[in-house]
Amino acid sequence: MELTKVHVPAREGRAVRVAAGQLVRVSTPEGAQVSDFFAFCAADTTEHLSAAHTRGHTSRLFPRLGEAFVTDRRRPILTLVDDTSPGRHDMLIAACDPARYELLGYEGWHASCAENLRSVMRELGVGVTTVPQPVNFFMDIPVTLQDVIEWRSSPAAPDAAVTLQAEMDCLVAVSACPQDLVDINGMRPGPLEIEILDK
Amino acid sequence: MELTKVHVPAREGRAVRVAAGQLVRVSTPEGAQVSDFFAFCAADTTEHLSAAHTRGHTSRLFPRLGEAFVTDRRRPILTLVDDTSPGRHDMLIAACDPARYELLGYEGWHASCAENLRSVMRELGVGVTTVPQPVNFFMDIPVTLQDVIEWRSSPAAPDAAVTLQAEMDCLVAVSACPQDLVDINGMRPGPLEIEILDK
């Protein structure tokens, strides 16, 4: 049963509240759109999903189906329960931010996942100072045996989706990555959809 | 010319101030000792060395000689200028903390790199809430082509050292990792040495 559906316009962010046991589904309607994904504990938003702790917890660069993302206090916050994409997701790269676009040579203001996060969390009454490392769904960043990180265009087909089950009450923020100077979104940032469902 | 030498006893941490242009050298006198390494901008300690931004900056899992670690504002903070170890260092794994030892089944208090960091930064008047992901010198965590993270014992020989040049005034914290339940330190945590030198 679908409870909430939130459209995330291209280059923007949205945040939702998810209760323990509910499912949160993130999809790319047009395909090939990277979703920067953040999660904070509702009871204490200083505790948040941590990429570094999750890598240690799973001994993998990215959780497999059935495995959990954990917080910086090593508590499971969301479990990956379904994935209709090719399964290429990233947990190595920081959210894009104004400094990233400046270093890429862009002049003037450019939307960014870091600013999107701060903006949507502020609407929920949460001030974000240090931006946690995001989970980047649909972002294809393979690592070679020489430890080189490659940047590839997302292989996610239209309507590809990941589904996570909340292990605790949490606040989830999703940013439709506005990166259009490095080809991770097919150079054409698109929208995302968030759905909250009961199990 | 050596200016300062600081001994880091086994299982403990120490913090030092490093001025722009100075070199900081971290060595493992007995070999095979992991050094959790953190750096904060002296002018504003909310800005710190960021593993996620450094991976994006270098397009590698770990900088090569001559490459810089950058902050969460994408500014170079320290450049890796020398390495007499086999070059196996980690930038994937979070600092050990009380939750890590509890999950490993340890009963009672166990020293941890997260508590060491908080303690030594407090001595410098800096409160650390969220522990940044450390740079783990001498820690051998290879990644397979299947994205599996392997935990190996450090291959660093006695007196192996890394040397970094400060790109800005910074506070550097070093923790001699007390991990003795997972074999990353040869199951025998040892001391480290920090030296601050003029170039």
Short mmCIF file of C-alpha atoms in Angstrom, two decimals, chain B residues 8-9 14 18 21 56 77 94 100 114 135 137 140-141 154 163 167 177 179 190 192 194:
data_model
loop_
_atom_site.label_atom_id
_atom_site.label_comp_id
_atom_site.label_asym_id
_atom_site.label_seq_id
_atom_site.Cartn_x
_atom_site.Cartn_y
_atom_site.Cartn_z
CA VAL B 8 52.48 7.89 20.95
CA PRO B 9 52.30 5.00 23.42
CA ARG B 14 48.48 12.40 20.60
CA VAL B 18 51.66 21.78 12.32
CA GLY B 21 55.08 24.25 4.99
CA GLY B 56 36.97 12.28 -5.53
CA ILE B 77 45.48 20.25 3.70
CA ALA B 94 35.91 4.12 10.08
CA ARG B 100 32.98 -1.70 17.42
CA ALA B 114 37.52 7.43 18.30
CA VAL B 135 43.35 8.04 7.10
CA PHE B 137 48.41 4.62 7.59
CA ASP B 140 46.26 -3.08 4.52
CA ILE B 141 42.66 -3.29 3.30
CA SER B 154 49.97 -4.59 8.38
CA THR B 163 55.83 12.01 5.59
CA GLU B 167 49.45 22.95 2.98
CA CYS B 177 45.14 1.75 16.87
CA GLN B 179 42.63 -3.17 17.67
CA GLY B 190 52.42 -1.04 19.47
CA LEU B 192 53.98 5.25 16.99
CA ILE B 194 55.31 11.70 15.32
#
